[in-house]
XYZ file of C-alpha atoms in Angstrom:
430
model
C 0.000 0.000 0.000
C 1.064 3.588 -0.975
C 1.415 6.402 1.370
C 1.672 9.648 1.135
C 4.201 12.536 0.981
C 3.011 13.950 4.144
C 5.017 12.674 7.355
C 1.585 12.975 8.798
C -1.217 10.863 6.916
C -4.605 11.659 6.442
C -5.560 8.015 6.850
C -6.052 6.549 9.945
C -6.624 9.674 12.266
C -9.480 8.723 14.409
C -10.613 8.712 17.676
C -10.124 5.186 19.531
C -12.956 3.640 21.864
C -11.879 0.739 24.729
C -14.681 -0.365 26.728
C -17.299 1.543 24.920
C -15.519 4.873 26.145
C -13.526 7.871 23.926
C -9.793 7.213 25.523
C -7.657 9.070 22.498
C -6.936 9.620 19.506
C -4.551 8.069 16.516
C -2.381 9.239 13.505
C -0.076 8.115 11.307
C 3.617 8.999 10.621
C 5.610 8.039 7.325
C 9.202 7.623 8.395
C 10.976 10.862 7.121
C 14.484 9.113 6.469
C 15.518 8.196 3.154
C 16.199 4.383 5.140
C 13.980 1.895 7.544
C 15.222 1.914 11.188
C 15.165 0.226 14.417
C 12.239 1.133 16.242
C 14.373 1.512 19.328
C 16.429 4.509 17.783
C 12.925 6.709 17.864
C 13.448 9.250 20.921
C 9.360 9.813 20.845
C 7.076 12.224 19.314
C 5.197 15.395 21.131
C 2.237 16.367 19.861
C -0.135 19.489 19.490
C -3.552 19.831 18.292
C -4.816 23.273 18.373
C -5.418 24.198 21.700
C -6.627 20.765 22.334
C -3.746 19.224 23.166
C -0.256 19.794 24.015
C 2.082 16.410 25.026
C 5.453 15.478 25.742
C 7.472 13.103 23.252
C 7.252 9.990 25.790
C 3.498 10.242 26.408
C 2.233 8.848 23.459
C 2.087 5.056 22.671
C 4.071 3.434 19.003
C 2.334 0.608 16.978
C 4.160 -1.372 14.179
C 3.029 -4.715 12.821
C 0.473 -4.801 14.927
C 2.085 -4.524 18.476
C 1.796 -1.789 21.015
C 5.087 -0.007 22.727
C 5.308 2.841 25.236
C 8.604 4.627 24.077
C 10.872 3.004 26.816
C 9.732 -0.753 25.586
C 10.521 0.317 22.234
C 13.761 1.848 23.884
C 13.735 -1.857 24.991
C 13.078 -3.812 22.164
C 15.060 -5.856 19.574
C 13.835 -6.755 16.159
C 11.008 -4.611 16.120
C 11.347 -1.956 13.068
C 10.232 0.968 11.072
C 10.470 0.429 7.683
C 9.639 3.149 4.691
C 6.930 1.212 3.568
C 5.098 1.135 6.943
C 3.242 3.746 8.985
C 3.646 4.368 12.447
C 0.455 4.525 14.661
C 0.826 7.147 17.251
C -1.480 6.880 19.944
C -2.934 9.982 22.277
C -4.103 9.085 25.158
C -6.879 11.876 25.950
C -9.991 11.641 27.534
C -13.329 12.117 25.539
C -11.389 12.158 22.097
C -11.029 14.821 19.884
C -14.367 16.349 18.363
C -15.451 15.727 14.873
C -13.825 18.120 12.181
C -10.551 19.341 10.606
C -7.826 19.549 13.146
C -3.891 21.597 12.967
C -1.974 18.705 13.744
C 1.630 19.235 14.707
C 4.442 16.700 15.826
C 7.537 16.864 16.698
C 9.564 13.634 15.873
C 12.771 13.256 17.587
C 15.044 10.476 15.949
C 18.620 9.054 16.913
C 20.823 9.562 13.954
C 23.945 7.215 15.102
C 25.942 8.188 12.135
C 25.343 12.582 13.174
C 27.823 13.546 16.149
C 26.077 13.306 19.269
C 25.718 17.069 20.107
C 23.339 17.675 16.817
C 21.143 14.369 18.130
C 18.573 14.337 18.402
C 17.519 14.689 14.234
C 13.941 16.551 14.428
C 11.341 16.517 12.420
C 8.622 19.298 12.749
C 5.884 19.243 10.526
C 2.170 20.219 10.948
C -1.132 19.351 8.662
C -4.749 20.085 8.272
C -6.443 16.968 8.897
C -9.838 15.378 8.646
C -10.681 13.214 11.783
C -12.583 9.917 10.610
C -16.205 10.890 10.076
C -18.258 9.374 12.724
C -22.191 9.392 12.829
C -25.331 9.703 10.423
C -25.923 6.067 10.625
C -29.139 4.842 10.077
C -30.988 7.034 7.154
C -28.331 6.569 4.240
C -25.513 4.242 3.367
C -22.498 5.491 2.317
C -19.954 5.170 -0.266
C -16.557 6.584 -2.345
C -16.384 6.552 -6.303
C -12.739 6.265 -7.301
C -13.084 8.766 -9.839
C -12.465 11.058 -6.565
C -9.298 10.389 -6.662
C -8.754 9.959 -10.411
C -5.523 12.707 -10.598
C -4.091 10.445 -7.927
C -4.932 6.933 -9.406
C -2.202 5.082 -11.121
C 0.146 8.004 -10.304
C 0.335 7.985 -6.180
C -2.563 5.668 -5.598
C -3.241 2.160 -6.696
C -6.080 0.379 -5.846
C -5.589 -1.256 -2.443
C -4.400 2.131 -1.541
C -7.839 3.926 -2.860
C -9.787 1.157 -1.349
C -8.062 1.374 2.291
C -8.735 5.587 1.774
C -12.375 4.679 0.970
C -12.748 2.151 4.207
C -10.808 4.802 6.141
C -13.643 7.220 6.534
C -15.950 4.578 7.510
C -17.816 4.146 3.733
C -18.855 0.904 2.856
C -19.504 0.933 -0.390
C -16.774 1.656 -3.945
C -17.911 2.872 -7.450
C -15.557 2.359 -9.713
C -15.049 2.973 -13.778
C -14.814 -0.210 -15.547
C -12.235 1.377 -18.256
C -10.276 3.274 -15.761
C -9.918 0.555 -12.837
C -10.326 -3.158 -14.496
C -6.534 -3.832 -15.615
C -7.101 -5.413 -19.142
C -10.978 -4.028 -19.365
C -12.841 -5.738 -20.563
C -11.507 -9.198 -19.769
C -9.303 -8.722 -16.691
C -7.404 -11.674 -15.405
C -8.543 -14.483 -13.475
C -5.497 -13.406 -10.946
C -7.255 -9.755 -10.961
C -10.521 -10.972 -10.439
C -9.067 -12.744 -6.880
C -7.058 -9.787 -6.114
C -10.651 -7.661 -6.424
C -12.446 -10.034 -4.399
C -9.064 -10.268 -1.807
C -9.272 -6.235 -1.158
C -13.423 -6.187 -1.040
C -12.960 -8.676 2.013
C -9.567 -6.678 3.889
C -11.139 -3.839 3.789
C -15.160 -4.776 4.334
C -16.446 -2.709 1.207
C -19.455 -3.775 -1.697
C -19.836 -3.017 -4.786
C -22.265 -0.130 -5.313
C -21.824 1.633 -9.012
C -19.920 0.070 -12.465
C -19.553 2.908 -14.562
C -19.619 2.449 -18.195
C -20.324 4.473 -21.858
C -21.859 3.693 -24.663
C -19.651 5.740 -27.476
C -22.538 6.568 -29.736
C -19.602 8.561 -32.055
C -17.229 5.419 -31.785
C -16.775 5.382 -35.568
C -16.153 8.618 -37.351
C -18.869 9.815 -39.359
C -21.691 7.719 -38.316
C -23.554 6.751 -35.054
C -23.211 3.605 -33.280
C -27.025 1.436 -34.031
C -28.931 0.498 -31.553
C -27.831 -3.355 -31.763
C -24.136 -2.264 -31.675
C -25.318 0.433 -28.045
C -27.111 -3.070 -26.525
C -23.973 -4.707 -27.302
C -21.349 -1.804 -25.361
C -24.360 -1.784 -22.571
C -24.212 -5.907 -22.327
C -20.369 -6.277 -22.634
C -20.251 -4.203 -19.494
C -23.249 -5.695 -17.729
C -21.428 -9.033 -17.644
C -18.047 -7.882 -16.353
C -20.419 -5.568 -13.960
C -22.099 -8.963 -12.657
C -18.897 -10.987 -12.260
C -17.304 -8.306 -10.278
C -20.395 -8.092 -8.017
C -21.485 -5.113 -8.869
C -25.412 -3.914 -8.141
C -25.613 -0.944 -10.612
C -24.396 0.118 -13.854
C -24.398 3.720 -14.545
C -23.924 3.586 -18.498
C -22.753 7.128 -19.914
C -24.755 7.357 -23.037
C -23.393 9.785 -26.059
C -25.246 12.528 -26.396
C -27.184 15.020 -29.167
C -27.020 17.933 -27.582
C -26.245 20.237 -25.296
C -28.526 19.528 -22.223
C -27.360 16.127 -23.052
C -30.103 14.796 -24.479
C -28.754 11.123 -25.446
C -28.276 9.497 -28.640
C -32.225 7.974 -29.428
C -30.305 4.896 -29.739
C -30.502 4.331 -26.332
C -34.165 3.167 -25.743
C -33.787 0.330 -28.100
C -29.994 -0.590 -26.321
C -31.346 -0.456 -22.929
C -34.592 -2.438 -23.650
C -32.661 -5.142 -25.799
C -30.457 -5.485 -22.394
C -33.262 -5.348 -19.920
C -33.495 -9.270 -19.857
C -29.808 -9.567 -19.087
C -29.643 -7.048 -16.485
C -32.611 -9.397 -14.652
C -30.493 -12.034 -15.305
C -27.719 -10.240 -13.153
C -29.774 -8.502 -10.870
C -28.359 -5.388 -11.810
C -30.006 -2.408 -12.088
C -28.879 -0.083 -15.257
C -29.326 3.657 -14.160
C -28.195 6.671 -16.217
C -27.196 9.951 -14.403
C -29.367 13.395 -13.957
C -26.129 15.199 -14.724
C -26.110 18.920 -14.863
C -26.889 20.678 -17.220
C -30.089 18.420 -16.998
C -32.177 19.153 -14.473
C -34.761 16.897 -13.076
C -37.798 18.426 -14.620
C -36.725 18.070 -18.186
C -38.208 15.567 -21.460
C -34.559 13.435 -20.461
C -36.030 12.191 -17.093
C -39.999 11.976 -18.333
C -38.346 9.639 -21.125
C -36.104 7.635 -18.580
C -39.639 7.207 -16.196
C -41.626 6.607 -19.083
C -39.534 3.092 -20.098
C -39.797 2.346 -16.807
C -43.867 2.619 -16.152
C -44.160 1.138 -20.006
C -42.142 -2.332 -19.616
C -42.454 -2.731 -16.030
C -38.838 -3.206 -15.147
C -36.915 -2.807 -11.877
C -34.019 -3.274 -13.840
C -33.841 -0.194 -14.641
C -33.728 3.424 -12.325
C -32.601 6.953 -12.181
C -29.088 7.778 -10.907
C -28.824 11.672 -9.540
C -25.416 13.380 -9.639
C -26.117 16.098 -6.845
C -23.857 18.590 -9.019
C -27.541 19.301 -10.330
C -28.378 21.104 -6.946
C -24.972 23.681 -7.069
C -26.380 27.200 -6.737
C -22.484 29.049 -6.342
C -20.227 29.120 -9.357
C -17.194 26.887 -9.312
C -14.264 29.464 -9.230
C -12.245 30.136 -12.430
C -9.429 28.420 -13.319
C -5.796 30.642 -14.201
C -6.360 32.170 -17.115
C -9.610 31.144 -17.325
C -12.357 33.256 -19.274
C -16.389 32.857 -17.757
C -17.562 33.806 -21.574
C -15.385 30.823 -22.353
C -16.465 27.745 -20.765
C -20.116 26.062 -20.109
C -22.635 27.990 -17.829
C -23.552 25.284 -15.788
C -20.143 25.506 -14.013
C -21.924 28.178 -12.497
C -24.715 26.009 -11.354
C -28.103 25.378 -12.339
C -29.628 25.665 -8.789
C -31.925 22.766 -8.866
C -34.895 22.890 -6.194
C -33.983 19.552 -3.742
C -37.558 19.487 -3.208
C -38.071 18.668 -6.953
C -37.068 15.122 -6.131
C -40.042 14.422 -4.657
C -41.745 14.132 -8.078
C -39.492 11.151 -9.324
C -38.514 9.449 -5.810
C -39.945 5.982 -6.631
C -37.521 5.961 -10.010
C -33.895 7.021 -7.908
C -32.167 4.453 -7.254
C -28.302 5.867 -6.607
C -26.690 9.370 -5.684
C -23.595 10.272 -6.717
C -22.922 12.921 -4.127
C -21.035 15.215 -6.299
C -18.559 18.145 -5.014
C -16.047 20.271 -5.462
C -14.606 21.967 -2.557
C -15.074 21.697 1.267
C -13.331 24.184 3.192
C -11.400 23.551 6.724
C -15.057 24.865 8.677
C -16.528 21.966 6.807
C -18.672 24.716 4.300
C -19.226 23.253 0.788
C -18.432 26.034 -1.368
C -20.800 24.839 -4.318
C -23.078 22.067 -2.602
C -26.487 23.000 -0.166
C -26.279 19.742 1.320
C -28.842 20.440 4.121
C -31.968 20.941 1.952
C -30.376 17.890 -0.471
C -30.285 15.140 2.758
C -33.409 16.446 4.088
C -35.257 16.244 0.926
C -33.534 12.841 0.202
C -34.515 11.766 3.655
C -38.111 13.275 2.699
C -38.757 11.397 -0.123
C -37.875 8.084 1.398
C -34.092 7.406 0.105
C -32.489 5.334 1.991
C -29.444 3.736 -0.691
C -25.723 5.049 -0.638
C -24.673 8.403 -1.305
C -21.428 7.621 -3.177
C -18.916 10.935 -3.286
C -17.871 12.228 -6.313
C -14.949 14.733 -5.574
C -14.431 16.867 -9.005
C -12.550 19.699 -7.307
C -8.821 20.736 -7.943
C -6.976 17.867 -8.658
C -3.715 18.634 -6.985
C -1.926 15.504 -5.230
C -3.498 14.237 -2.527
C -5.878 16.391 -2.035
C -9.081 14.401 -3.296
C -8.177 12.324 -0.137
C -8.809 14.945 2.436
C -11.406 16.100 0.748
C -13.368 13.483 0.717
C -12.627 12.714 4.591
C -14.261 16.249 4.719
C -17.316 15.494 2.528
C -18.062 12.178 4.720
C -17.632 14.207 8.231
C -19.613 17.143 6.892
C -23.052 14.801 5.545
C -22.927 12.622 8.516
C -23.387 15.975 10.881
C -25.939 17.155 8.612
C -27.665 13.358 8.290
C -27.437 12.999 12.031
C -28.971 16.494 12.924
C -31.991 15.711 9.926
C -35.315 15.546 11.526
């Protein structure tokens, strides 16, 4: 598993229960040398979190492997290492825990440098970080999920997948969405050694498979449209690997005809000629409300009409919550507003218009783009979206969908802050 540049990682700070009481908090350290140590050569850590808390190097407790030190049995110890690959868990002992929200985290590492003369030991480290404390609460009116696409500037560059999936199980989420052409190696027939390896991480790190995304490329060959036979075909290709993969829904992007994305008429015939297959699965195929379409629109009637006219449950409504954005997303450098779409602005759909097509949604992508460090969405009303969620009787996964600034790493935390910020909202619904 990865980590990341940060001496201090994002993953794993949490509160820690024993006995069904609050008795600290954790973190994580990378170690800063460019070599693994012996653990016994660490000369402890103090730590400072806000005004919270303020401790001495030897108070806090050292994990590695799995075992538990105080700093004078790891003073003590033989064979027990740090090694780069590994993370240190640094445990606080402090009454109550720290409360939910982002947190100035500051440590002071202290290592013995046996090579350095001994009046310039020890080597410190002082670093401090914005941090995200594991989302707690909200439990019981939605489930909730991560979509990797989050973190697609990280994937394949400073994530893999066993590092995305242990982010996603690190804020508490159950449930992944993934891409199938952007996270099966070898899409569309992975290997039967990446099909274990799937199945392997789902079980470490407790998480289901919510959403398969997929396309239909209705412009695949230039100068004509794909036909409807050749759409059922894309739709049914992905269906299967969709099923095998254990996947409940596929959200198939469909080409489009204009610009409220109006899709391809192709795809009544594709998704009806696929219908049986999807029962076959028992997988639901659900295209997105994706802005610039809002939910009262001919897009969604058409969607709800195949529904009512063949019956299916196979089929549903998936709603990307970037629909409900009423602040513009800020311009890029050098970035003209005449010059790219309006709907970056937002199109300020009424929450209370999903009411009207409740029995038909079926999945939420809970689409973002920036949370800042008081835990304000900057784009996102989430309040009036959960309650009218909650209000219409939704109780499935709201899967984020981080689309912010894509600069390393920080999809990570900002998905920690997405999860802490709808779970305080969820929890406070009435």
């Amino acid at each position: 598993m990865l980590l990341e540049r940060d001496l201090i990682q994002s993953a794993g700070f949490r509160n820690i229960t024993e006995g069904g009481r609050v008795t600290g908090f954790q973190f994580r350290l990378r170690m800063p040398s460019y070599r693994g140590m012996a653990a016994s050569l660490v000369d402890g850590v103090a730590v400072r979190v806000g005004g919270l808390v303020d401790v001495e190097p030897h108070v806090p407790l050292w994990s590695f492997g799995g075992r538990t030190f105080t700093l004078q049995q790891l003073w003590d110890s033989d064979g027990v290492r740090w090694p780069l690959e590994e993370a240190a868990v640094v445990t606080v002992p402090f009454d109550g825990g720290l409360p939910q929200g982002v947190h100035d985290l500051t440590v002071e590492l202290r290592l013995r440098m046996s090579y350095i003369p001994v009046e310039h030991q020890p080597t410190i480290h002082r670093v401090s970080r914005k941090v995200t404390l594991a989302p707690e609460g909200g439990e019981g009116t939605f489930r909730y999920g991560v979509s990797l696409y989050s973190y697609m500037g990280d994937y394949g560059t400073v994530l893999d997948l066993e590092t995305a999936l242990a982010h996603v199980a690190d804020v508490g989420a159950t449930g992944v969405e993934i891409l199938g052409e952007a996270h099966v190696p070898g899409y569309p027939e992975p290997s039967p050694a990446w099909i274990d390896t799937w199945f392997n991480l789902l079980e470490k790190y407790s998480l289901e498979p919510t959403n398969y995304g997929s396309w239909i490329d209705t412009r695949l060959r230039p100068g004509r449209s794909m036909t409807a036979a050749e759409g059922a075909e894309a739709l049914q290709r992905d269906l299967k690997l969709a099923g095998m993969l254990g996947f409940s829904f596929v959200r198939p992007k469909i080409g489009v005809i204009s610009g409220d994305l109006v899709p391809d008429p192709i795809w009544t015939e594709s998704v009806e000629r696929s219908l049986d297959l999807a029962h076959e699965l028992d997988v639901v195929i659900c295209p997105e409300i994706h802005s610039p379409t809002p939910i009262k629109h001919p897009v969604v009637d058409d969607y709800i009409g195949l529904i009512e006219r063949t019956g299916t449950k196979n089929f549903g409504l998936l709603i990307d919550t970037g629909i409900f954005q009423d602040r513009p997303i800020p311009l890029r450098e050098g970035e003209a507003r005449e010059a790219r779409p309006a709907f970056l602005d937002g199109i300020g759909v009424d929450p209370a218009d999903l009411k009207g097509i409740a029995p038909y949604v079926v999945f939420i992508q809970a689409k973002f783009h920036d949370i800042n460090e008081q835990l304000e969405d900057q784009q996102i009303p989430w309040r009036p979206v959960l309650q009218a969620l909650k209000d219409s009787g939704y109780t499935g996964f709201l899967s984020s969908e981080y689309e912010g600034d894509r600069t390393p790493w920080r999809a990570i935390e900002q998905v920690r802050r997405q999860h802490a910020l709808i779970r305080r909202i969820t929890s406070d619904l009435v």
